[in-house]
Amino acid sequence: MRRIFLFSLLMLGIGVYSQTTVNGNVTDENGQPVPGANVVIVGKTIGTTADFDGNFVLETSEVPPFQLRITSIGYSEATADVTANNQTISVILGEAQTFLDEVVISASRTPERIFESPVTIERLGIEAIKNTTAADFYGGLENLKGVDINTNSLTFKSVNTRGFATFANTRFMQLVDGMDNSTPALNFPIGNLVGLIEADVQSIELLPGASSALYGANAFNGILFMRSKSPFDYPGISATIKQGITSQEAAGDNSYTDFGIRAAYKFSDKFAAKVNFGYLKGTDWAATSEIDKFDPTRTRADLNYDGINVYGDEVSADIKSVAVTLEGLGILPEGANALVPSVDVSRTGYNEADLTNYNAESIKADWGLYYRPIVGNSLEISYVGKVGTGSTIYQGTNRYNINGFFQQQHKLEVKNDNFFLRGYLVADKAGDSYDMVFTGININRRWKEDNTWFGEYTGTYVQATLGGATDAQAHAAARAQAESGRFLPGSAEFQNAFNSVIKDPDLATGSQFRDASKYYHADGNYNFSHLIDWADIQIGGSFRQYSLNSFGTIYTDFDGPIDYSEFGIYTQIQKNLELNDKMNLKLTGSVRYDKSEFFDGFFSPRVSAGLTINRNHNVRASVQTGFRNPTTQDLFIGLNAGRAILVGSAPDNLDRYVRPYDVSGGGQALGQPATITQTGAAAYNNSYSLSSVETLGVTGDPGDLRVANPDLVKPEQVTSFEIGYRGKIDKIIIDFSTYYNNYKDFISQEVVIAPYYGTVGDGSLSVAAISNDDFQAYSAYTNSNVDVNSYGASLGLTAQVFGNFELGGSYTFTKQDFDQEANPDFMTSFNTPEHKFKASFGNQDLFENFGFNIAYRFSDDYFWEATFGNGVVPEFHTLDAQINYRVPSIKSTFKAGGTNILGTEYFTAFGTGFIGSIYYVSWAINTL
């Protein structure tokens, strides 16, 4: 049925056409060309862009008469009537101080002014990218109103809007020319590591909040669209060359290089091609915190120390239990355990800097072949291929060195003015990537396995105590003995162990993770506006097939790939009502149905209304619902993260994770075997809540234990209400929005404790298991049984002051409404500051061909909550700046700039390195 549907769309698109060509030129009021001006047919998705000299050629199947809308940042909108084929037009754009006339497509899947968009939308165009103060265009997103960027590393930044942010941001979608560039293995975007080069970016659009009604389940918290330049519209060679340094107290000053080149050629009116290549090289932000993860008052001298960026010290044991076991084995004399206190002692870890070289690198290339078989018709057939590889740091449950990661994408697409039909493949390979936490743990085990280390520690403690040592002296002697033979960083023994561990995919002995996952995706859309006059109607659909293949290192795919699929269909109707000569009402309604093979289908409707008054004022309101299916990790992960085991809750996944455990001497004394086998099902059907186990440790009262047994995960739903205003009052442009989100069945993780023996709630054997440390901590994927709410507002103001200086600012308020005290074991990971303020000031023509821009950002402090660790992110202020000089005779722009030029280092997430400064100079050639 889907094949018939998609074939019908294709036939409809090809069936009706004629050939119209329009040539034109766009200049300003002084007769200077306006490169990059957008030329779009009013009410259609077809358009083109003026070249460096302001010239354009538009080929379309539309039959004259029709009207063109011409826009460019900093200029007022203009229109031109096309009455005949092969017509030549000249357009003069007057200067303006509003961005509201810019045309966007993503909000309704059809061209419309930002001013008239039915929902909140942010845009970054060619001129804004040229003038950004950030070191690259992707970093420039941070200056957009309401946008949060969490910096994982130099080459991996995570974009989010309206809360609930982690680096594994499965709630936010990122499309590059219609292709989802989330990784198949991780199910979320990895920044721009495999994305566009700056010279090929035409525009970026960002929709905050739920967008499921048009874009499916993953567009839950927002969606980012990156659109590249067509070789038909932008032929020629262009390049950007950037050289500078990164400066951080921990890592010092290091070279920073970013280079990109684009080559595009229009062979004829029918065929064009392009090739892009990008290379970035730098040194990552070093993470060096030795603060204890769970108690900031602890130091490395404490017995059970676990440093934030120290790895290997996650392994700990109660030496009282060790003494009991040694007694049972006859190694310690009977009764010796009475000399040993019941305290946890951790092994000595290695600093992160000893386990990575902090290399940050990105190499990417893409190519495209574009064929327009009918001259003058918009029908286009294209093939696009993308490959990328790189090295970065990723922080998830642990800290990972992503080394030699490789991702490829291949897309075939057929489109014209009224439809598109595309299919693509996304595949990745993990390269030589490894888990730095388990690298530290298993280097320790290479020189002395855990049982021996804790046995030596406990035995020495007993001997020292019998010899008259104090408790502190006995612990010091015990650690000194246990540490004998330790591999020291820099030694040949350490390096050999390191090289061996990172090549071993078994987390009991190594730290490598392997992956060769992929997914296949197809989607199509048809717009009936050329056939129906009374409304703009669209229909579309999508299908995706996942194939997970981590060889058992991430997922429970020990015996082969895990395959599953999902699909969705949608429709939208949009109607413009001219109420009178001063008021226009735009009504939009859309609904989407999505179905995963594991869950019942869901409908996601959206209704919006926008009222335009006197062209300078627009009030909008919308109600939309969204949902997201559990991710690949929510369903199929089976990963030992050290402190807890992550087990996905797909029904057939629970028993796929199987692991043997050693039972303590105390447990064996109760008649339990020396080893038991436990499956992941124990997390969901035989577990206590973590908070109640911690309470038991304080009170000793078994009545404090609470059965957890979390439900299996199911889809999450959101209902979003939004009101907004865009307008121009005198010389001030105002953009305001406020929203309220209500989440049901909120998906997150809950840490639970599963005893090796006994049944939870029995009041006896399972309690004994907890007391004997005979249990395993699991991180279970489940839904909240209470609603989670969030609300917020954003206000943006821009104006021209002192003549032609640009002044802009925005304030964003974001708040979560969730009773954490009543749900201590459920983690929402809101991870968003309550207050943010951003400001910019610049002038692109301070004098002839010279411009500058500065950008300031303030973030309130907030609490970061994630599986790696929890902690406060302090408030921070940053200031970025750039100056630029244009040389039109060689089509070049030279720029010098810096980010965080005040030098006050900060971080945006618990556990990452402090963000320092970047200083650079750049040369952009023929980038418009």
PDB file of C-alpha atoms in Angstrom, residues 274-412:
ATOM      1  CA  LYS A 274      29.058  19.618  -6.215  1.00  0.00           C
ATOM      2  CA  VAL A 275      31.717  18.306  -3.839  1.00  0.00           C
ATOM      3  CA  ASN A 276      32.525  19.501  -0.315  1.00  0.00           C
ATOM      4  CA  PHE A 277      35.402  18.719   2.008  1.00  0.00           C
ATOM      5  CA  GLY A 278      35.957  19.848   5.594  1.00  0.00           C
ATOM      6  CA  TYR A 279      38.745  19.364   8.100  1.00  0.00           C
ATOM      7  CA  LEU A 280      38.911  20.491  11.725  1.00  0.00           C
ATOM      8  CA  LYS A 281      41.762  19.830  14.140  1.00  0.00           C
ATOM      9  CA  GLY A 282      42.219  20.977  17.715  1.00  0.00           C
ATOM     10  CA  THR A 283      42.700  19.959  21.316  1.00  0.00           C
ATOM     11  CA  ASP A 284      39.643  19.162  23.380  1.00  0.00           C
ATOM     12  CA  TRP A 285      38.608  20.836  26.604  1.00  0.00           C
ATOM     13  CA  ALA A 286      40.388  18.752  29.248  1.00  0.00           C
ATOM     14  CA  ALA A 287      38.211  17.415  32.076  1.00  0.00           C
ATOM     15  CA  THR A 288      40.312  17.346  35.229  1.00  0.00           C
ATOM     16  CA  SER A 289      37.924  17.550  38.184  1.00  0.00           C
ATOM     17  CA  GLU A 290      39.007  15.508  41.198  1.00  0.00           C
ATOM     18  CA  ILE A 291      35.933  16.460  43.244  1.00  0.00           C
ATOM     19  CA  ASP A 292      34.142  13.376  44.546  1.00  0.00           C
ATOM     20  CA  LYS A 293      30.992  12.556  42.540  1.00  0.00           C
ATOM     21  CA  PHE A 294      28.828  11.880  45.564  1.00  0.00           C
ATOM     22  CA  ASP A 295      30.358  13.932  48.392  1.00  0.00           C
ATOM     23  CA  PRO A 296      32.269  17.132  47.544  1.00  0.00           C
ATOM     24  CA  THR A 297      33.920  17.092  50.994  1.00  0.00           C
ATOM     25  CA  ARG A 298      35.844  13.911  50.165  1.00  0.00           C
ATOM     26  CA  THR A 299      39.390  13.995  48.837  1.00  0.00           C
ATOM     27  CA  ARG A 300      41.626  11.347  47.300  1.00  0.00           C
ATOM     28  CA  ALA A 301      42.729  10.518  50.839  1.00  0.00           C
ATOM     29  CA  ASP A 302      39.239   9.243  51.725  1.00  0.00           C
ATOM     30  CA  LEU A 303      38.607   5.503  51.790  1.00  0.00           C
ATOM     31  CA  ASN A 304      35.710   5.406  49.317  1.00  0.00           C
ATOM     32  CA  TYR A 305      36.732   8.239  47.010  1.00  0.00           C
ATOM     33  CA  ASP A 306      35.181   8.404  43.515  1.00  0.00           C
ATOM     34  CA  GLY A 307      36.480  11.391  41.572  1.00  0.00           C
ATOM     35  CA  ILE A 308      34.450  12.957  38.798  1.00  0.00           C
ATOM     36  CA  ASN A 309      37.213  12.638  36.201  1.00  0.00           C
ATOM     37  CA  VAL A 310      39.123   9.840  37.898  1.00  0.00           C
ATOM     38  CA  TYR A 311      38.361   6.351  36.593  1.00  0.00           C
ATOM     39  CA  GLY A 312      38.896   2.961  38.213  1.00  0.00           C
ATOM     40  CA  ASP A 313      37.880   4.160  41.694  1.00  0.00           C
ATOM     41  CA  GLU A 314      34.268   3.204  40.887  1.00  0.00           C
ATOM     42  CA  VAL A 315      35.147  -0.318  42.059  1.00  0.00           C
ATOM     43  CA  SER A 316      34.616  -0.591  45.806  1.00  0.00           C
ATOM     44  CA  ALA A 317      33.779  -3.187  48.436  1.00  0.00           C
ATOM     45  CA  ASP A 318      32.755  -3.420  52.080  1.00  0.00           C
ATOM     46  CA  ILE A 319      35.900  -4.802  53.694  1.00  0.00           C
ATOM     47  CA  LYS A 320      33.797  -6.339  56.489  1.00  0.00           C
ATOM     48  CA  SER A 321      32.122  -8.561  53.885  1.00  0.00           C
ATOM     49  CA  VAL A 322      35.539  -9.303  52.371  1.00  0.00           C
ATOM     50  CA  ALA A 323      36.794 -10.401  55.804  1.00  0.00           C
ATOM     51  CA  VAL A 324      33.806 -12.741  56.226  1.00  0.00           C
ATOM     52  CA  THR A 325      34.544 -14.295  52.830  1.00  0.00           C
ATOM     53  CA  LEU A 326      38.240 -14.698  53.680  1.00  0.00           C
ATOM     54  CA  GLU A 327      37.282 -16.415  56.910  1.00  0.00           C
ATOM     55  CA  GLY A 328      35.067 -18.825  54.995  1.00  0.00           C
ATOM     56  CA  LEU A 329      37.999 -19.646  52.719  1.00  0.00           C
ATOM     57  CA  GLY A 330      40.302 -20.207  55.690  1.00  0.00           C
ATOM     58  CA  ILE A 331      42.594 -17.331  54.739  1.00  0.00           C
ATOM     59  CA  LEU A 332      41.754 -15.337  57.877  1.00  0.00           C
ATOM     60  CA  PRO A 333      41.341 -16.987  61.280  1.00  0.00           C
ATOM     61  CA  GLU A 334      37.828 -17.376  62.621  1.00  0.00           C
ATOM     62  CA  GLY A 335      36.567 -14.232  64.303  1.00  0.00           C
ATOM     63  CA  ALA A 336      39.043 -11.946  62.503  1.00  0.00           C
ATOM     64  CA  ASN A 337      36.190 -10.090  60.839  1.00  0.00           C
ATOM     65  CA  ALA A 338      35.364  -8.606  64.246  1.00  0.00           C
ATOM     66  CA  LEU A 339      38.479  -6.445  63.846  1.00  0.00           C
ATOM     67  CA  VAL A 340      37.319  -5.042  60.504  1.00  0.00           C
ATOM     68  CA  PRO A 341      34.869  -2.126  60.315  1.00  0.00           C
ATOM     69  CA  SER A 342      31.955  -2.220  57.874  1.00  0.00           C
ATOM     70  CA  VAL A 343      33.183   0.515  55.520  1.00  0.00           C
ATOM     71  CA  ASP A 344      33.390   0.749  51.755  1.00  0.00           C
ATOM     72  CA  VAL A 345      36.859   1.100  50.272  1.00  0.00           C
ATOM     73  CA  SER A 346      37.477   1.959  46.624  1.00  0.00           C
ATOM     74  CA  ARG A 347      40.424   1.114  44.410  1.00  0.00           C
ATOM     75  CA  THR A 348      42.757   3.910  43.343  1.00  0.00           C
ATOM     76  CA  GLY A 349      41.799   5.356  39.947  1.00  0.00           C
ATOM     77  CA  TYR A 350      43.572   7.023  37.046  1.00  0.00           C
ATOM     78  CA  ASN A 351      43.032  10.621  35.940  1.00  0.00           C
ATOM     79  CA  GLU A 352      41.165  11.087  32.657  1.00  0.00           C
ATOM     80  CA  ALA A 353      44.195  12.891  31.238  1.00  0.00           C
ATOM     81  CA  ASP A 354      46.131   9.601  31.574  1.00  0.00           C
ATOM     82  CA  LEU A 355      43.525   7.781  29.457  1.00  0.00           C
ATOM     83  CA  THR A 356      43.086  10.104  26.450  1.00  0.00           C
ATOM     84  CA  ASN A 357      45.146  12.504  24.355  1.00  0.00           C
ATOM     85  CA  TYR A 358      42.199  14.964  23.965  1.00  0.00           C
ATOM     86  CA  ASN A 359      42.537  14.934  20.193  1.00  0.00           C
ATOM     87  CA  ALA A 360      39.588  16.723  18.589  1.00  0.00           C
ATOM     88  CA  GLU A 361      39.309  16.084  14.875  1.00  0.00           C
ATOM     89  CA  SER A 362      36.668  16.039  12.174  1.00  0.00           C
ATOM     90  CA  ILE A 363      37.078  15.016   8.541  1.00  0.00           C
ATOM     91  CA  LYS A 364      34.007  15.059   6.344  1.00  0.00           C
ATOM     92  CA  ALA A 365      33.130  15.048   2.687  1.00  0.00           C
ATOM     93  CA  ASP A 366      29.964  15.011   0.661  1.00  0.00           C
ATOM     94  CA  TRP A 367      29.035  15.029  -2.981  1.00  0.00           C
ATOM     95  CA  GLY A 368      25.878  15.427  -5.006  1.00  0.00           C
ATOM     96  CA  LEU A 369      24.666  14.809  -8.547  1.00  0.00           C
ATOM     97  CA  TYR A 370      21.579  16.767  -9.628  1.00  0.00           C
ATOM     98  CA  TYR A 371      19.584  16.144 -12.793  1.00  0.00           C
ATOM     99  CA  ARG A 372      16.655  18.181 -14.134  1.00  0.00           C
ATOM    100  CA  PRO A 373      15.397  16.133 -17.077  1.00  0.00           C
ATOM    101  CA  ILE A 374      12.962  18.731 -18.434  1.00  0.00           C
ATOM    102  CA  VAL A 375      14.378  22.183 -19.132  1.00  0.00           C
ATOM    103  CA  GLY A 376      12.269  24.839 -17.474  1.00  0.00           C
ATOM    104  CA  ASN A 377      10.535  22.341 -15.202  1.00  0.00           C
ATOM    105  CA  SER A 378      11.293  22.064 -11.513  1.00  0.00           C
ATOM    106  CA  LEU A 379      11.485  18.253 -11.552  1.00  0.00           C
ATOM    107  CA  GLU A 380      14.846  17.258 -10.099  1.00  0.00           C
ATOM    108  CA  ILE A 381      16.445  13.861  -9.449  1.00  0.00           C
ATOM    109  CA  SER A 382      19.445  13.804  -7.144  1.00  0.00           C
ATOM    110  CA  TYR A 383      21.887  11.545  -5.402  1.00  0.00           C
ATOM    111  CA  VAL A 384      23.784  12.799  -2.350  1.00  0.00           C
ATOM    112  CA  GLY A 385      26.485  10.948  -0.433  1.00  0.00           C
ATOM    113  CA  LYS A 386      28.090  11.971   2.844  1.00  0.00           C
ATOM    114  CA  VAL A 387      30.925  10.478   4.865  1.00  0.00           C
ATOM    115  CA  GLY A 388      32.530  11.683   8.037  1.00  0.00           C
ATOM    116  CA  THR A 389      35.034  10.496  10.567  1.00  0.00           C
ATOM    117  CA  GLY A 390      36.420  12.081  13.673  1.00  0.00           C
ATOM    118  CA  SER A 391      37.559  11.999  17.250  1.00  0.00           C
ATOM    119  CA  THR A 392      35.762  13.601  20.155  1.00  0.00           C
ATOM    120  CA  ILE A 393      34.678  13.067  23.756  1.00  0.00           C
ATOM    121  CA  TYR A 394      31.150  11.905  24.470  1.00  0.00           C
ATOM    122  CA  GLN A 395      29.659  11.884  27.953  1.00  0.00           C
ATOM    123  CA  GLY A 396      26.790   9.488  28.491  1.00  0.00           C
ATOM    124  CA  THR A 397      26.557   6.982  31.304  1.00  0.00           C
ATOM    125  CA  ASN A 398      30.365   7.135  31.312  1.00  0.00           C
ATOM    126  CA  ARG A 399      32.944   9.266  29.517  1.00  0.00           C
ATOM    127  CA  TYR A 400      33.858   7.865  26.107  1.00  0.00           C
ATOM    128  CA  ASN A 401      36.776   8.558  23.798  1.00  0.00           C
ATOM    129  CA  ILE A 402      35.200   8.518  20.336  1.00  0.00           C
ATOM    130  CA  ASN A 403      38.212   7.728  18.179  1.00  0.00           C
ATOM    131  CA  GLY A 404      37.920   7.133  14.447  1.00  0.00           C
ATOM    132  CA  PHE A 405      34.117   7.145  14.499  1.00  0.00           C
ATOM    133  CA  PHE A 406      32.765   6.817  10.954  1.00  0.00           C
ATOM    134  CA  GLN A 407      29.315   7.625   9.583  1.00  0.00           C
ATOM    135  CA  GLN A 408      27.996   7.547   6.044  1.00  0.00           C
ATOM    136  CA  GLN A 409      24.733   8.630   4.430  1.00  0.00           C
ATOM    137  CA  HIS A 410      23.391   8.022   0.944  1.00  0.00           C
ATOM    138  CA  LYS A 411      20.213   9.620  -0.393  1.00  0.00           C
ATOM    139  CA  LEU A 412      18.174   9.362  -3.571  1.00  0.00           C
TER     140      LEU A 412
END
